[in-house]
mmCIF file of C-alpha atoms in Angstrom:
data_model
loop_
_atom_site.group_PDB
_atom_site.id
_atom_site.type_symbol
_atom_site.label_atom_id
_atom_site.label_comp_id
_atom_site.label_asym_id
_atom_site.label_seq_id
_atom_site.Cartn_x
_atom_site.Cartn_y
_atom_site.Cartn_z
ATOM 1 C CA UNK A 29 3.741 12.932 -6.244
ATOM 2 C CA UNK A 30 1.645 16.041 -6.628
ATOM 3 C CA UNK A 31 -1.980 16.368 -5.607
ATOM 4 C CA UNK A 32 -1.730 13.533 -3.048
ATOM 5 C CA UNK A 33 -4.804 12.326 -1.244
ATOM 6 C CA UNK A 34 -2.924 10.514 1.532
ATOM 7 C CA UNK A 35 -0.892 12.455 4.057
ATOM 8 C CA UNK A 36 2.756 11.508 3.560
ATOM 9 C CA UNK A 37 5.319 12.384 6.218
ATOM 10 C CA UNK A 38 8.173 10.870 8.223
ATOM 11 C CA UNK A 39 5.749 8.356 9.788
ATOM 12 C CA UNK A 40 4.410 6.988 6.485
ATOM 13 C CA UNK A 41 5.200 3.265 6.274
ATOM 14 C CA UNK A 42 6.478 3.230 2.665
ATOM 15 C CA UNK A 43 6.637 5.993 0.118
ATOM 16 C CA UNK A 44 7.823 5.791 -3.466
ATOM 17 C CA UNK A 45 7.406 2.058 -3.948
ATOM 18 C CA UNK A 46 7.146 0.597 -7.440
ATOM 19 C CA UNK A 47 3.443 0.099 -8.148
ATOM 20 C CA UNK A 48 1.285 -1.268 -10.935
ATOM 21 C CA UNK A 49 -2.349 -0.711 -11.884
ATOM 22 C CA UNK A 50 -3.998 -3.421 -13.958
ATOM 23 C CA UNK A 51 -7.466 -3.448 -15.439
ATOM 24 C CA UNK A 52 -9.450 -4.475 -18.486
ATOM 25 C CA UNK A 53 -7.469 -3.067 -21.385
ATOM 26 C CA UNK A 54 -4.751 -1.292 -19.413
ATOM 27 C CA UNK A 55 -1.634 -2.019 -17.400
ATOM 28 C CA UNK A 56 0.369 0.943 -16.058
ATOM 29 C CA UNK A 57 3.284 1.393 -13.673
ATOM 30 C CA UNK A 58 3.668 4.284 -11.232
ATOM 31 C CA UNK A 59 5.257 5.203 -7.939
ATOM 32 C CA UNK A 60 3.099 4.350 -4.936
ATOM 33 C CA UNK A 61 2.628 5.196 -1.274
ATOM 34 C CA UNK A 62 1.689 2.345 1.084
ATOM 35 C CA UNK A 63 0.793 3.124 4.678
ATOM 36 C CA UNK A 64 -0.365 1.190 7.720
ATOM 37 C CA UNK A 65 -2.097 3.016 10.572
ATOM 38 C CA UNK A 66 -4.467 2.552 13.486
ATOM 39 C CA UNK A 67 -6.537 5.154 15.329
ATOM 40 C CA UNK A 68 -4.514 6.936 18.020
ATOM 41 C CA UNK A 69 -7.232 6.699 20.658
ATOM 42 C CA UNK A 70 -9.149 3.493 21.341
ATOM 43 C CA UNK A 71 -7.829 1.666 18.243
ATOM 44 C CA UNK A 72 -10.292 -0.920 16.969
ATOM 45 C CA UNK A 73 -8.824 -1.654 13.536
ATOM 46 C CA UNK A 74 -5.734 -1.442 11.352
ATOM 47 C CA UNK A 75 -5.984 0.588 8.146
ATOM 48 C CA UNK A 76 -3.969 -0.292 5.048
ATOM 49 C CA UNK A 77 -3.798 2.580 2.541
ATOM 50 C CA UNK A 78 -2.450 2.647 -1.020
ATOM 51 C CA UNK A 79 -2.148 5.572 -3.416
ATOM 52 C CA UNK A 80 -0.568 5.512 -6.853
ATOM 53 C CA UNK A 81 1.122 8.604 -8.300
ATOM 54 C CA UNK A 82 -1.689 10.009 -10.428
ATOM 55 C CA UNK A 83 0.736 12.020 -12.579
ATOM 56 C CA UNK A 84 2.033 8.725 -14.010
ATOM 57 C CA UNK A 85 -1.364 7.141 -14.755
ATOM 58 C CA UNK A 86 -3.652 7.746 -17.714
ATOM 59 C CA UNK A 87 -6.327 5.072 -17.209
ATOM 60 C CA UNK A 88 -7.197 5.676 -13.541
ATOM 61 C CA UNK A 89 -8.612 8.789 -11.887
ATOM 62 C CA UNK A 90 -6.709 10.067 -8.815
ATOM 63 C CA UNK A 91 -7.789 8.039 -5.799
ATOM 64 C CA UNK A 92 -6.533 6.217 -2.703
ATOM 65 C CA UNK A 93 -7.588 2.723 -1.676
ATOM 66 C CA UNK A 94 -8.222 1.846 1.974
ATOM 67 C CA UNK A 95 -8.708 -1.551 3.612
ATOM 68 C CA UNK A 96 -9.789 -1.904 7.236
ATOM 69 C CA UNK A 97 -8.456 -4.987 9.030
ATOM 70 C CA UNK A 98 -9.212 -6.454 12.424
ATOM 71 C CA UNK A 99 -6.228 -7.246 14.642
ATOM 72 C CA UNK A 100 -6.513 -10.922 13.654
ATOM 73 C CA UNK A 101 -6.655 -10.076 9.943
ATOM 74 C CA UNK A 102 -3.609 -7.794 10.295
ATOM 75 C CA UNK A 103 -1.693 -10.622 11.968
ATOM 76 C CA UNK A 104 -2.735 -13.031 9.221
ATOM 77 C CA UNK A 105 -1.493 -10.574 6.594
ATOM 78 C CA UNK A 106 1.776 -10.117 8.492
ATOM 79 C CA UNK A 107 2.265 -13.894 8.618
ATOM 80 C CA UNK A 108 1.661 -14.174 4.861
ATOM 81 C CA UNK A 109 4.162 -11.376 4.214
ATOM 82 C CA UNK A 110 6.754 -13.136 6.395
ATOM 83 C CA UNK A 111 6.201 -16.432 4.584
ATOM 84 C CA UNK A 112 6.591 -14.955 1.111
ATOM 85 C CA UNK A 113 9.541 -12.774 2.164
ATOM 86 C CA UNK A 114 11.256 -15.986 3.277
ATOM 87 C CA UNK A 115 10.597 -17.598 -0.103
ATOM 88 C CA UNK A 116 12.070 -14.586 -1.924
ATOM 89 C CA UNK A 117 15.138 -14.530 0.325
ATOM 90 C CA UNK A 118 15.672 -18.272 -0.132
ATOM 91 C CA UNK A 119 15.421 -17.988 -3.909
ATOM 92 C CA UNK A 120 17.861 -15.073 -4.002
ATOM 93 C CA UNK A 121 20.432 -16.885 -1.886
ATOM 94 C CA UNK A 122 20.594 -19.869 -4.264
#
């Protein structure tokens, strides 16, 4: 990905995931970077960041999305991810 907005390095949670952007009148696929961080000093939130490879998108201007979660919200998201990961694993083992 060229012209990235998010810093991507060895500590980035996921890079080069399969992503999709959907909107009114468009649906495009592109590589994506997904990262989870918290402030190094006195952390008071968890930040979830997503950036799609803007070289593969025509309908969306280059940008990165950020969501700030409390510790409780981050745990709730983690629990949902665990639940759905279990459903996918169960379906694949059948």
